[in-house]
mmCIF file of C-alpha atoms in Angstrom:
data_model
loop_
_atom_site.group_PDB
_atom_site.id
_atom_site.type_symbol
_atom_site.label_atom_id
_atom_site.label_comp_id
_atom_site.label_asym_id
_atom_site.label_seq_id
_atom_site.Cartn_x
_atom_site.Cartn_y
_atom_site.Cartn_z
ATOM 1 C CA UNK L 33 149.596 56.722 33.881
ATOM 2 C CA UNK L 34 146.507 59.106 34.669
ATOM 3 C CA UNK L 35 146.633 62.940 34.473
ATOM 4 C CA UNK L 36 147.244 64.629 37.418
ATOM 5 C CA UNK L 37 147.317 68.395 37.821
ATOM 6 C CA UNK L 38 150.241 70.559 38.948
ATOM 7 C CA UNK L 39 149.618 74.279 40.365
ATOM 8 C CA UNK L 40 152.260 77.396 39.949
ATOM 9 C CA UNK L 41 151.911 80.400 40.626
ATOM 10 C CA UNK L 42 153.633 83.255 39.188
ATOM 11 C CA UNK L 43 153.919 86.748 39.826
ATOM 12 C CA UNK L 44 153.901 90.190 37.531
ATOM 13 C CA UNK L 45 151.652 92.970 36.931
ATOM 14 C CA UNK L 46 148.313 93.150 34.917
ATOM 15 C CA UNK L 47 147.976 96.543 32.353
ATOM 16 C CA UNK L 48 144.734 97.377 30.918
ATOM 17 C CA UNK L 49 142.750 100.667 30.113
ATOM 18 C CA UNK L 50 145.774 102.707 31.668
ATOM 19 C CA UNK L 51 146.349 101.276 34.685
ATOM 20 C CA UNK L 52 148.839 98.583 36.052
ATOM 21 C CA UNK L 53 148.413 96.381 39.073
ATOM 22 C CA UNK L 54 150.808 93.144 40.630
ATOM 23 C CA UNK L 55 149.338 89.837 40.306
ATOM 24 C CA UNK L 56 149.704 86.623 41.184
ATOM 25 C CA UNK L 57 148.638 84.045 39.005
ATOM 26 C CA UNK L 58 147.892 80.371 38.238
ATOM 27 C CA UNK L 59 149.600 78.193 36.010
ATOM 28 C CA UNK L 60 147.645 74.988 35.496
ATOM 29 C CA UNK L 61 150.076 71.997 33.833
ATOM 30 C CA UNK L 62 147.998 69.026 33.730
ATOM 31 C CA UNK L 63 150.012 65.618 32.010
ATOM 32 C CA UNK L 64 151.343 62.754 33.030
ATOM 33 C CA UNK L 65 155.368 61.744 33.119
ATOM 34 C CA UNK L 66 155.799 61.994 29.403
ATOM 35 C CA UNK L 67 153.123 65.009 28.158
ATOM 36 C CA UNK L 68 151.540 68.137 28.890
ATOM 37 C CA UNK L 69 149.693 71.324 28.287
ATOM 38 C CA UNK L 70 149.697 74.658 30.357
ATOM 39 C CA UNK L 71 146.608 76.843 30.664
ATOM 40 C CA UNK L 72 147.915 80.185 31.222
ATOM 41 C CA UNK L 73 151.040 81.224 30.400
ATOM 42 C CA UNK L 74 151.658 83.968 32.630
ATOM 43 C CA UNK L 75 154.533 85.987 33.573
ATOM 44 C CA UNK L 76 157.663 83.978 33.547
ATOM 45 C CA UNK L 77 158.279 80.844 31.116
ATOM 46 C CA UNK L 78 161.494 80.240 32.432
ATOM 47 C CA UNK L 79 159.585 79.111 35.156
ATOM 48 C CA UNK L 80 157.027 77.101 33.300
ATOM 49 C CA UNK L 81 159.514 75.452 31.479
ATOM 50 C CA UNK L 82 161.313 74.107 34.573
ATOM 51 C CA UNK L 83 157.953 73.317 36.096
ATOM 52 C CA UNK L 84 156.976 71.063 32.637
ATOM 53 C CA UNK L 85 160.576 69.804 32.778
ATOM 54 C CA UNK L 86 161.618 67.290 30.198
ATOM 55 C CA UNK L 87 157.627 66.951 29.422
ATOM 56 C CA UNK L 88 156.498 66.972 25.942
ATOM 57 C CA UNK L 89 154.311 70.461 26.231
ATOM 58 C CA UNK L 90 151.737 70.103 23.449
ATOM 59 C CA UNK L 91 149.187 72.651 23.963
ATOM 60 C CA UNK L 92 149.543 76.352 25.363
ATOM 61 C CA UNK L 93 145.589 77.048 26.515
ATOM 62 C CA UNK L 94 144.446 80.820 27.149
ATOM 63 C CA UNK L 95 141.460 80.829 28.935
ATOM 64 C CA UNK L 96 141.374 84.953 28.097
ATOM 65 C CA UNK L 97 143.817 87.254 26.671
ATOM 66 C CA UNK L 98 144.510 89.857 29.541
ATOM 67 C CA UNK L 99 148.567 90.553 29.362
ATOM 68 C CA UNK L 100 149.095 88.584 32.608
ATOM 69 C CA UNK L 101 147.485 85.527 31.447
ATOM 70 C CA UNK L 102 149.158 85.428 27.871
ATOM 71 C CA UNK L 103 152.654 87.290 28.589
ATOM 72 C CA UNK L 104 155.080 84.171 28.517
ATOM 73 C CA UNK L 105 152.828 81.993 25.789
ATOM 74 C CA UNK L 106 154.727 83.371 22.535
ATOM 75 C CA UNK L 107 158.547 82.857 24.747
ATOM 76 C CA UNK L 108 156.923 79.267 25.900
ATOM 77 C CA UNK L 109 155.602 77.931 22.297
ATOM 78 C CA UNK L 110 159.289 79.168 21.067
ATOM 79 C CA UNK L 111 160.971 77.120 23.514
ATOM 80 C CA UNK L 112 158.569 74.233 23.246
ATOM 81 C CA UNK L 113 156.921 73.840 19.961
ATOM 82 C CA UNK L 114 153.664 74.043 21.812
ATOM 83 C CA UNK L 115 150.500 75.013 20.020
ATOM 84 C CA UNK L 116 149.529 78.125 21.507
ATOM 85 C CA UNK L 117 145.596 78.172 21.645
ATOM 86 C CA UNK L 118 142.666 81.125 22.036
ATOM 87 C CA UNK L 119 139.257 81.997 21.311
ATOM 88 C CA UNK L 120 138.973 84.263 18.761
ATOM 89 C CA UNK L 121 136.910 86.775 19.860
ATOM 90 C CA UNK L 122 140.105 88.074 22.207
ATOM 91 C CA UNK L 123 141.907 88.762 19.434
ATOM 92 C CA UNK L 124 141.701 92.677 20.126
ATOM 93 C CA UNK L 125 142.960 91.980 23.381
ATOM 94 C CA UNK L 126 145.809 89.547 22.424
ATOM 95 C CA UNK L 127 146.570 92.161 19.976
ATOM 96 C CA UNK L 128 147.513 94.667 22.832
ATOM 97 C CA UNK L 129 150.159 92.509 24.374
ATOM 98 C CA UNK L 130 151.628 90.842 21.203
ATOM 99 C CA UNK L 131 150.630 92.582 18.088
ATOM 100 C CA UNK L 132 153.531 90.788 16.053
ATOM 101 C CA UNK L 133 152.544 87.155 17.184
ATOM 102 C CA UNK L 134 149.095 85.490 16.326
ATOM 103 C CA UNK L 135 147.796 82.674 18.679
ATOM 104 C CA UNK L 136 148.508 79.812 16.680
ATOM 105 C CA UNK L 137 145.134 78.094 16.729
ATOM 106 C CA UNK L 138 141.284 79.250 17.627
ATOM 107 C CA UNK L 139 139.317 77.394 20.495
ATOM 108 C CA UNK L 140 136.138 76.736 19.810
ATOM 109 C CA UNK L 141 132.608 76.414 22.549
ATOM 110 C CA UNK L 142 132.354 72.716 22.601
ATOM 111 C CA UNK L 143 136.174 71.658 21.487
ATOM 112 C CA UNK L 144 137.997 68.706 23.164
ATOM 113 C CA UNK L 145 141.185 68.999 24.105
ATOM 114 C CA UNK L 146 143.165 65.710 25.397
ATOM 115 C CA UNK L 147 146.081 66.502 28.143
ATOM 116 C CA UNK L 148 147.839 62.676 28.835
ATOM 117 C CA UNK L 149 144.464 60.929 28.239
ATOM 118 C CA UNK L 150 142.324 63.881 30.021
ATOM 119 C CA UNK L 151 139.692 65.132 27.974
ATOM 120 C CA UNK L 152 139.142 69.283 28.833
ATOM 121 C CA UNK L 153 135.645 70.720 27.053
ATOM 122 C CA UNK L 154 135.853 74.299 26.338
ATOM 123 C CA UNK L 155 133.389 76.530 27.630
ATOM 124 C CA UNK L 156 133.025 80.026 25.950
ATOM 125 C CA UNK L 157 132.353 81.944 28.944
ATOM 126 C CA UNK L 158 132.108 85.713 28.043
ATOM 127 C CA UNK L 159 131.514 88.792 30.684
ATOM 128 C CA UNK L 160 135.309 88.861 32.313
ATOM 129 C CA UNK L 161 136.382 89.063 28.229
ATOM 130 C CA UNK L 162 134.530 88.448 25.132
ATOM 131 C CA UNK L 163 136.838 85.420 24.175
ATOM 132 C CA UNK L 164 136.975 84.067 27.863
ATOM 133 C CA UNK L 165 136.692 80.077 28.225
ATOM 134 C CA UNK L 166 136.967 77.509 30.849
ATOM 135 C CA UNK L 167 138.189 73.984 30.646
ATOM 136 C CA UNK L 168 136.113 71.242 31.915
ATOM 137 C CA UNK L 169 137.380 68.127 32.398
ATOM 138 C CA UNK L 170 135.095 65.380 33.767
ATOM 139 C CA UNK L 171 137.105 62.511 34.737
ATOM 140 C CA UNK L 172 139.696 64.818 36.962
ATOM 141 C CA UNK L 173 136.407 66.146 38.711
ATOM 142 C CA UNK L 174 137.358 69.763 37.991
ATOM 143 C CA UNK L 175 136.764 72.880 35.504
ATOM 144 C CA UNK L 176 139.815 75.559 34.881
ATOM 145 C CA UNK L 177 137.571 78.862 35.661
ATOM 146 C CA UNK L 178 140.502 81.539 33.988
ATOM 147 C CA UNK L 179 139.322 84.818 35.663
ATOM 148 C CA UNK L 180 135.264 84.311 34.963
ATOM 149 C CA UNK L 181 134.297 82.465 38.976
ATOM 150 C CA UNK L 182 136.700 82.896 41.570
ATOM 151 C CA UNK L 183 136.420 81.522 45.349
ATOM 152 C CA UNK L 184 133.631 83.772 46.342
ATOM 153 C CA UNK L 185 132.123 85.367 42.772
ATOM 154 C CA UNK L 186 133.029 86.505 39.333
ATOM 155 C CA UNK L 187 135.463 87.993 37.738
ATOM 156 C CA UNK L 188 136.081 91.326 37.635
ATOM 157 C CA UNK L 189 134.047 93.348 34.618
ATOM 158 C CA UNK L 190 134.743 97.241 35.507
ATOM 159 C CA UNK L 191 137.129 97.445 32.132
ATOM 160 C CA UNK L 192 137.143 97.760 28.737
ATOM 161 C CA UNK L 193 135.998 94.672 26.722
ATOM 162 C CA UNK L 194 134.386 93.143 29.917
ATOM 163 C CA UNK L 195 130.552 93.280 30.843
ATOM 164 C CA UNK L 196 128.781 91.982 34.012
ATOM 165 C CA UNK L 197 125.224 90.956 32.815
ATOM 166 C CA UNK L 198 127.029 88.505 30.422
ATOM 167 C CA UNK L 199 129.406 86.704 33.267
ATOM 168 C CA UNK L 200 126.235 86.146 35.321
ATOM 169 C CA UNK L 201 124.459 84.141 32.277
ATOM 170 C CA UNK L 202 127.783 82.419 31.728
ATOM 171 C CA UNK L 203 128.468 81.290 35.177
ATOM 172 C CA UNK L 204 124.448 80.662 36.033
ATOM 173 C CA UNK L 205 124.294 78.743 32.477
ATOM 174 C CA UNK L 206 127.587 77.032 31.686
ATOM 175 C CA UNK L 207 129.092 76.419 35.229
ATOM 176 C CA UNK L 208 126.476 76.033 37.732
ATOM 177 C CA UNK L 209 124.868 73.359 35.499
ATOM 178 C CA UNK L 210 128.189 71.387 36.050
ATOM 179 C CA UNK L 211 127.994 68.836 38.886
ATOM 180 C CA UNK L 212 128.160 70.877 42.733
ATOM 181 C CA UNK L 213 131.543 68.824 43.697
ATOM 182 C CA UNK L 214 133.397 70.024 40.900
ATOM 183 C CA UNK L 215 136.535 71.568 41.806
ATOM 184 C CA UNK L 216 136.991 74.981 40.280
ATOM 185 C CA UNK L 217 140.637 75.921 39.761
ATOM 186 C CA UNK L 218 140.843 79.472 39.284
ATOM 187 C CA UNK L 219 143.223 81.994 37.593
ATOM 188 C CA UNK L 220 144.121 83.566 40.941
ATOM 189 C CA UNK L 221 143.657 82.774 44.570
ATOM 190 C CA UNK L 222 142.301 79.647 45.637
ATOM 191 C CA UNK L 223 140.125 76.760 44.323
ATOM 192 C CA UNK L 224 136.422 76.876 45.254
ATOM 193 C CA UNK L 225 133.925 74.298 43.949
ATOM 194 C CA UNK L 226 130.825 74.925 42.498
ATOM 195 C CA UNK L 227 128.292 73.287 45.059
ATOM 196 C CA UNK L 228 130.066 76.429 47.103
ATOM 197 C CA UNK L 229 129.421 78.888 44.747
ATOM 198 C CA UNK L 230 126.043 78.378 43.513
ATOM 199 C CA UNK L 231 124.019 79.238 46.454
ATOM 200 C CA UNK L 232 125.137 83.033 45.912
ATOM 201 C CA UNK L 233 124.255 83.917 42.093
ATOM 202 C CA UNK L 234 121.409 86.235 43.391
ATOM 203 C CA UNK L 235 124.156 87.871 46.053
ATOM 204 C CA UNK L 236 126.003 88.610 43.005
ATOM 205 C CA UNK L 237 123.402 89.502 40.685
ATOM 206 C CA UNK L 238 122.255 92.238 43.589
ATOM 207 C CA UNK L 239 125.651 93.719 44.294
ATOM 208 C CA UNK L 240 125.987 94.095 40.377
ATOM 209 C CA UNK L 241 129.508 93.770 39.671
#
C-alpha cells in the first residue's frame, strides 16, 4: 500500500523572546495502514496519538525547534517508542522547551528518511531557525516546508536565533530549484506550491522581512 499523507491541525500558543502568541499548527502523519512518522509534534499528543491510531509511529521529525512545533514530541516518543529526530544546530532552542530531554537522533542536510516506502530528503533550510529543515519527498509530489515558505512568503525572522538574508538563500537555493508543481505543505495555514511561490522572491527580497 502507497503512502498517503494525513493533515491535523492543532492548536496552542508559541513563546519566544518574551512574548506568547495562539497558534494553529500542522501535523503532517504520512504512512500507510501499518506505519508512520509525524513531522511536528505540536501541542497535543493525545491527539496525535488517536490520529496515528494503532499505526506503528517510527519517526518523530522536527522540522525546527520553536516550543509549538516540538511541545508534544518527548509525551509522543514516550507513548510510542518513536525516534524523535532534529537538526542539531536547534539544540539551543530545543533546550528552551525541554532542557531535561535530548532529541533522540540528529538530522542531517541530505539524510533519507523512509515513511511506508516514501523516501523524505532533508533539506537544512536555515533563516526561520538555524537548525530549520524541510522534507522532500519526490514520489508524493510534495516538500514539508516547517515554518521557512508559507502560502505567500517566508517565515517569519524578527526573533532571536532567526535571520532573513539566510531564509531568502535557502528558499531561492534549496526550494525553488525543486520542480514548480510541488506541493508545499506548510507548518501553518495552507499548502501553496512552489511554481506559485517562485515568481515573488524579489517581492520578498524588497519588503525585507
Amino acid at each position: 500500500m502507497a503512502a498517503r499523507i494525513e493533515r491535523l491541525v492543532t492548536s496552542g500558543q508559541f513563546s519566544l523572546d518574551g512574548g506568547t502568541w495562539d497558534v494553529d499548527n500542522n501535523v503532517w502523519i504520512i504512512g500507510d495502514d501499518h506505519e508512520a512518522i509525524v513531522i511536528d509534534a505540536a501541542h497535543d499528543a493525545d491527539a496525535i496519538a488517536a490520529a496515528v491510531g494503532d499505526r506503528r509511529l517510527t519517526a518523530i521529525v522536527c522540522t525546527h525547534a520553536h516550543n509549538d512545533h516540538i511541545d508534544a514530541a518527548p509525551a509522543l516518543a514516550e507513548r510510542t517508542g518513536a525516534t524523535i529526530w532534529l537538526h542539531r544546530d536547534d539544540l539551543p532552542l530545543w533546550k528552551q522547551t525541554h532542557p531535561d530531554r535530548e532529541p533522540d537522533a540528529w538530522l542531517a542536510d541530505g539524510q533519507v528518511i523512509e515513511a511506508a516506502g516514501a523516501e523524505l530528503t532533508v533539506l537544512h533550510t536555515p533563516g526561520h531557525a538555524p537548525g530549520a529543515v524541510c522534507l522532500y519527498a519526490p514520489g508524493l509530489g510534495t516538500v514539508f516546508t516547517g515554518d521557512t515558505l508559507f502560502n505567500g512568503g517566508p517565515g517569519a525572522t524578527g526573533r532571536s536565533y532567526s535571520h532573513f538574508p539566510t531564509i531568502i538563500d535557502s528558499i531561492r537555493d534549496r526550494l525553488l530549484a525543486l520542480p514548480p508543481e510541488t506541493e508545499a505543505l506548510t507548518g501553518h495555514g495552507d499548502p501553496t506550491t512552489i511554481g506559485a511561490e517562485s515568481p515573488h522572491l524579489q517581492e520578498w527580497i524588497a519588503r525585507g522581512h
